[in-house]
């Protein structure tokens, strides 16, 4: 899908800002998960700045689209997007992981405005998203529910229980992204617990499956539009991504799953993202 | 003969009744709806009933999502699965975000009977009670179950309702008022207090009758809300009777006995004996045989009451 030049430029600018926030906030926090935050920065940017109905003045607006970050450890990207979207002050990002902060190490819907579901224990976000989608159908609301899963996260058996249920209940108001960056904490997904072939598995569970480049805004938005047109079943967008995307020394490095950059590393990263 | 009704049956009826007045009530089950009696609701409100298949973790997670979108979900399966199989989901997707999910678990305790230890939850109260923000209710009979279901629906936040398989005598009359967090004084007494919940309330009343025949005036408290526990009623009982016995169809570790001992150790230490399952798994057998073998009868309560009084 060809995006208008100004839309593309806006999204690229936002994604860059969000990536800069991720690097800065993690360096300030001294811990956290940069790799999987950077890998979904473009997907989350597209959702919050192009796709989803959100009202920054009313984060709990009933008609809003919902976003569940099932891979909760990637919350720096969510916090950065919520701040950039104007749901809370950008300044607050510096408080990540610190005592008394609204920005917890993993998402807490009770503390952070705009966070739809508390996640962090992997495998649970898809079920919650299913529940929201079921409620939307019961209430005849036209809001849509988006959820991002990790490719390591889908080792969890509960994901497949939820995959079955979403298809069984025909949740066509649900769109999932699979952050297929190929790496989990202990190594590549092929080494640790091979979950491939991924599109085939989701198709076998009854989902509409699309495969895209998760760093191409045109492809992300086109896939979301196709998902909206699909009736009677949920859509899984398998997004080929690069873990650590945008920071040269983090890209495809498993070691950057759960380690914060030092001050010097952060400076180098920010220079690359200038 | 006294009327008898299983708390699970009362639950099924109460749920359907609630469904008629509250459109936000939705019900989930994990392929046990005929046993948990949620099928009664399902038959009347098929659009608001979700069978999630044999997938308890996903059932609880889905209930959390429904609650996040404003629904009042009741999720049911056997107690051993609701609290054990889905513990992390109850913890992280329900209690931590304080979502308005009601977990109504049936077939709790030994009285599941013949299915044996794999299906007999001896630890569910302990698990649920340790979760911050969880309310734990163990109704004693059908009347209290109905009121507890209504109270749980009206209360905003996670609730664990522990229900049983067998028919149990109806204890309360139509004038009974149930309030979350309040013990019900069933019998006044000054020599010893028997604090019971669920199935054991009937046994506690029988024990009090036996004790009365021996000149002992036993107070009987129905402690249907185990969390938040009625500290006031417990301290009053400790002060006025000087000795307590707890009675529950659960491990003596972490359940009602544990909760009572914790409160009184801090607020008013008195001798306490715990009647319950003595840190062991159950086995197959009829409910009656199991209760006898594992020390959960009126006679066991009488014996414990005498031991507690002797320590005064």
Coordinates of N, CA and C in Angstrom, one line a residue, chain B residues 150-268:
Chain B
X150 N -25.4 -12.9 44.6 CA -25.9 -11.6 44.4 C -24.9 -10.5 44.9
X151 N -24.4 -10.8 46.1 CA -23.4 -9.9 46.7 C -22.1 -9.8 45.9
X152 N -21.7 -10.9 45.4 CA -20.5 -10.9 44.6 C -20.7 -10.1 43.3
X153 N -21.9 -10.2 42.7 CA -22.1 -9.5 41.5 C -22.2 -8.0 41.8
X154 N -22.7 -7.6 42.9 CA -22.9 -6.2 43.3 C -21.5 -5.6 43.7
X155 N -20.6 -6.4 44.2 CA -19.3 -6.0 44.6 C -18.4 -5.8 43.4
X156 N -17.6 -4.7 43.4 CA -16.7 -4.5 42.3 C -15.3 -5.0 42.6
X157 N -14.9 -6.1 42.0 CA -13.5 -6.6 42.3 C -13.6 -8.1 42.2
X158 N -12.4 -8.8 42.3 CA -12.3 -10.2 42.2 C -12.9 -10.9 43.4
X159 N -13.7 -12.0 43.1 CA -14.3 -12.8 44.2 C -14.1 -14.3 43.9
X160 N -13.7 -15.0 44.9 CA -13.7 -16.5 44.7 C -14.8 -17.1 45.6
X161 N -15.7 -17.8 44.9 CA -16.9 -18.4 45.6 C -16.6 -19.9 45.6
X162 N -16.6 -20.5 46.8 CA -16.3 -21.9 46.8 C -17.6 -22.7 47.1
X163 N -17.9 -23.6 46.1 CA -19.1 -24.3 46.2 C -18.9 -25.8 46.2
X164 N -19.9 -26.6 46.6 CA -19.8 -28.0 46.8 C -20.6 -28.8 45.9
X165 N -20.3 -30.1 45.8 CA -21.0 -31.1 45.0 C -22.2 -31.6 45.7
X166 N -22.1 -32.1 46.9 CA -23.2 -32.8 47.5 C -24.4 -31.9 48.0
X167 N -25.5 -32.6 48.2 CA -26.6 -31.8 48.7 C -26.3 -31.6 50.2
X168 N -26.6 -30.4 50.7 CA -26.4 -30.1 52.1 C -27.7 -29.5 52.7
X169 N -27.9 -29.7 54.0 CA -29.1 -29.2 54.6 C -29.2 -27.7 54.5
X170 N -30.4 -27.2 54.3 CA -30.7 -25.8 54.3 C -30.6 -25.3 55.8
X171 N -29.8 -24.3 56.1 CA -29.6 -23.9 57.4 C -30.3 -22.6 57.6
X172 N -30.3 -21.7 56.6 CA -30.8 -20.4 56.8 C -32.3 -20.2 56.3
X173 N -33.0 -19.3 56.9 CA -34.3 -19.1 56.5 C -34.4 -17.9 55.5
X174 N -35.5 -17.6 55.0 CA -35.7 -16.6 54.0 C -35.3 -15.2 54.5
X175 N -35.3 -15.1 55.9 CA -35.0 -13.7 56.5 C -33.5 -13.5 56.6
X176 N -32.7 -14.5 56.2 CA -31.2 -14.4 56.4 C -30.6 -13.3 55.6
X177 N -29.8 -12.5 56.2 CA -29.1 -11.4 55.4 C -27.6 -11.7 55.4
X178 N -27.1 -11.7 54.2 CA -25.7 -12.0 54.0 C -24.9 -10.7 53.6
X179 N -23.8 -10.5 54.3 CA -23.0 -9.4 54.0 C -21.6 -9.9 53.8
X180 N -20.9 -9.5 52.8 CA -19.5 -9.9 52.6 C -18.7 -9.4 53.8
X181 N -17.9 -10.3 54.4 CA -17.0 -9.8 55.5 C -17.6 -9.9 56.9
X182 N -18.9 -10.4 56.9 CA -19.6 -10.5 58.2 C -19.9 -11.9 58.6
X183 N -19.5 -12.4 59.8 CA -19.8 -13.7 60.2 C -21.2 -13.7 60.7
X184 N -21.9 -14.9 60.6 CA -23.2 -15.0 61.1 C -23.2 -15.9 62.4
X185 N -23.8 -15.3 63.4 CA -23.8 -16.0 64.7 C -25.0 -17.0 64.6
X186 N -24.7 -18.2 64.6 CA -25.8 -19.2 64.5 C -26.3 -19.7 65.8
X187 N -25.4 -19.7 66.8 CA -25.8 -20.1 68.1 C -25.0 -19.4 69.2
X188 N -25.6 -18.9 70.2 CA -24.9 -18.2 71.2 C -24.3 -19.2 72.2
X189 N -23.2 -18.9 72.8 CA -22.6 -19.8 73.8 C -21.4 -19.1 74.5
X190 N -21.0 -19.6 75.7 CA -20.0 -18.9 76.4 C -18.8 -19.8 76.7
X191 N -18.8 -21.1 76.4 CA -17.7 -22.0 76.8 C -16.7 -22.2 75.8
X192 N -17.1 -22.1 74.5 CA -16.1 -22.4 73.4 C -16.8 -21.9 72.2
X193 N -16.0 -21.5 71.2 CA -16.6 -21.1 69.9 C -16.2 -22.0 68.8
X194 N -17.2 -22.4 68.0 CA -16.9 -23.2 66.8 C -17.0 -22.3 65.6
X195 N -16.0 -22.1 64.9 CA -16.0 -21.2 63.7 C -16.0 -22.2 62.5
X196 N -17.0 -22.2 61.7 CA -17.0 -23.1 60.5 C -17.4 -22.4 59.2
X197 N -17.1 -23.1 58.1 CA -17.5 -22.6 56.8 C -18.0 -23.8 55.9
X198 N -18.8 -23.4 55.0 CA -19.2 -24.4 54.0 C -19.9 -25.6 54.5
X199 N -19.6 -26.8 54.0 CA -20.2 -28.0 54.5 C -20.1 -28.2 56.0
X200 N -19.0 -27.7 56.6 CA -18.8 -28.0 58.0 C -19.7 -27.2 59.0
X201 N -20.5 -26.3 58.4 CA -21.4 -25.5 59.3 C -22.4 -26.5 59.9
X202 N -22.9 -27.3 59.1 CA -23.9 -28.3 59.5 C -23.3 -29.2 60.6
X203 N -22.1 -29.6 60.4 CA -21.4 -30.5 61.4 C -21.2 -29.7 62.7
X204 N -20.9 -28.4 62.6 CA -20.6 -27.6 63.7 C -21.9 -27.4 64.6
X205 N -23.0 -27.3 63.9 CA -24.3 -27.2 64.7 C -24.6 -28.5 65.4
X206 N -24.3 -29.6 64.7 CA -24.6 -30.9 65.3 C -23.6 -31.1 66.5
X207 N -22.4 -30.6 66.4 CA -21.4 -30.7 67.5 C -21.9 -29.9 68.7
X208 N -22.4 -28.7 68.4 CA -22.9 -27.9 69.5 C -24.0 -28.5 70.2
X209 N -24.8 -29.2 69.5 CA -25.9 -29.9 70.1 C -25.4 -31.0 71.1
X210 N -24.5 -31.8 70.6 CA -23.8 -32.8 71.4 C -23.2 -32.2 72.7
X211 N -22.5 -31.1 72.5 CA -21.8 -30.5 73.6 C -22.9 -30.0 74.6
X212 N -24.0 -29.5 74.1 CA -25.1 -28.9 75.0 C -25.6 -30.1 75.9
X213 N -25.6 -31.3 75.3 CA -26.1 -32.4 76.1 C -25.1 -32.7 77.2
X214 N -23.9 -32.3 77.1 CA -22.9 -32.5 78.1 C -22.7 -31.3 79.0
X215 N -23.6 -30.3 78.8 CA -23.5 -29.1 79.6 C -22.5 -28.0 79.1
X216 N -22.1 -28.2 77.9 CA -21.1 -27.2 77.3 C -21.9 -26.3 76.4
X217 N -21.8 -25.0 76.6 CA -22.5 -24.0 75.7 C -21.5 -23.5 74.7
X218 N -21.7 -24.1 73.5 CA -20.8 -23.7 72.4 C -21.4 -22.6 71.5
X219 N -20.6 -21.6 71.2 CA -21.1 -20.6 70.3 C -20.7 -21.1 68.9
X220 N -21.6 -20.8 67.9 CA -21.3 -21.3 66.5 C -21.3 -20.1 65.6
X221 N -20.2 -19.9 64.9 CA -20.1 -18.8 63.9 C -20.0 -19.4 62.5
X222 N -20.8 -18.9 61.6 CA -20.6 -19.3 60.2 C -19.7 -18.2 59.6
X223 N -18.5 -18.6 59.3 CA -17.5 -17.6 58.8 C -17.5 -17.8 57.2
X224 N -18.5 -17.4 56.6 CA -18.6 -17.7 55.1 C -17.6 -16.8 54.3
X225 N -17.4 -15.6 54.8 CA -16.3 -14.8 54.1 C -15.0 -15.1 54.9
X226 N -14.1 -15.7 54.2 CA -12.8 -16.0 54.8 C -11.8 -14.9 54.6
X227 N -12.1 -14.1 53.5 CA -11.3 -12.9 53.3 C -12.2 -11.9 52.6
X228 N -12.3 -10.7 53.2 CA -11.8 -10.2 54.4 C -12.5 -10.8 55.6
X229 N -11.7 -11.3 56.6 CA -12.3 -12.1 57.7 C -12.9 -11.1 58.7
X230 N -13.9 -11.6 59.4 CA -14.6 -10.8 60.4 C -13.8 -10.8 61.7
X231 N -12.8 -9.9 61.8 CA -11.9 -9.8 63.0 C -12.7 -9.5 64.2
X232 N -13.7 -8.6 64.1 CA -14.5 -8.2 65.3 C -15.2 -9.4 65.9
X233 N -15.9 -10.2 65.1 CA -16.6 -11.3 65.6 C -15.6 -12.4 66.2
X234 N -14.4 -12.5 65.7 CA -13.5 -13.5 66.2 C -12.9 -13.0 67.5
X235 N -12.6 -11.7 67.6 CA -12.0 -11.2 68.9 C -13.1 -11.3 70.0
X236 N -14.3 -10.9 69.6 CA -15.4 -11.0 70.6 C -15.5 -12.5 71.1
X237 N -15.5 -13.4 70.2 CA -15.7 -14.8 70.5 C -14.5 -15.2 71.4
X238 N -13.3 -14.8 71.1 CA -12.1 -15.2 71.9 C -12.2 -14.6 73.3
X239 N -12.6 -13.4 73.4 CA -12.8 -12.7 74.7 C -13.8 -13.4 75.5
X240 N -15.0 -13.7 74.9 CA -16.1 -14.1 75.7 C -16.2 -15.6 75.9
X241 N -15.5 -16.4 75.0 CA -15.6 -17.9 75.2 C -14.2 -18.5 75.6
X242 N -13.1 -17.8 75.3 CA -11.8 -18.2 75.7 C -11.1 -19.4 75.0
X243 N -11.8 -20.0 74.1 CA -11.3 -21.1 73.3 C -12.0 -21.3 72.0
X244 N -11.3 -21.7 70.9 CA -12.0 -21.8 69.6 C -11.6 -23.1 68.9
X245 N -12.6 -23.5 68.1 CA -12.3 -24.6 67.2 C -12.7 -24.1 65.8
X246 N -11.9 -24.4 64.8 CA -12.3 -24.1 63.4 C -12.6 -25.4 62.7
X247 N -13.5 -25.3 61.8 CA -13.9 -26.5 61.0 C -14.1 -26.2 59.6
X248 N -13.4 -26.9 58.7 CA -13.4 -26.6 57.3 C -13.1 -27.9 56.5
X249 N -13.6 -27.9 55.3 CA -13.4 -29.0 54.4 C -12.2 -28.6 53.5
X250 N -11.0 -28.5 54.1 CA -9.9 -27.9 53.5 C -8.7 -28.3 54.3
X251 N -7.5 -28.2 53.8 CA -6.3 -28.4 54.5 C -6.3 -27.5 55.8
X252 N -5.8 -28.0 56.9 CA -5.7 -27.1 58.1 C -4.6 -26.0 57.9
X253 N -3.9 -26.2 56.8 CA -2.9 -25.1 56.5 C -3.5 -24.1 55.6
X254 N -3.5 -22.9 55.9 CA -3.8 -21.8 55.0 C -5.3 -21.5 54.7
X255 N -6.2 -22.3 55.3 CA -7.6 -22.0 55.1 C -8.2 -21.2 56.2
X256 N -9.4 -21.6 56.5 CA -10.2 -20.9 57.6 C -9.4 -21.0 58.9
X257 N -8.9 -22.2 59.3 CA -8.1 -22.3 60.5 C -6.9 -21.4 60.6
X258 N -6.2 -21.4 59.4 CA -5.0 -20.5 59.4 C -5.4 -19.0 59.5
X259 N -6.5 -18.7 58.9 CA -6.9 -17.2 58.9 C -7.3 -16.8 60.3
X260 N -8.1 -17.7 61.0 CA -8.5 -17.4 62.4 C -7.3 -17.4 63.3
X261 N -6.4 -18.3 63.2 CA -5.2 -18.4 64.0 C -4.4 -17.1 63.8
X262 N -4.2 -16.7 62.6 CA -3.4 -15.4 62.3 C -4.0 -14.2 63.0
X263 N -5.3 -14.1 62.9 CA -6.0 -12.9 63.5 C -5.9 -12.9 65.0
X264 N -6.2 -14.1 65.6 CA -6.2 -14.2 67.1 C -4.9 -14.2 67.7
X265 N -3.9 -14.7 67.0 CA -2.5 -14.7 67.5 C -2.1 -13.2 67.8
X266 N -2.6 -12.3 66.9 CA -2.2 -10.9 67.0 C -3.1 -10.2 68.0
X267 N -4.4 -10.5 67.9 CA -5.4 -9.6 68.5 C -5.9 -10.1 69.9
X268 N -5.9 -11.4 70.1 CA -6.5 -12.0 71.3 C -6.1 -13.5 71.4

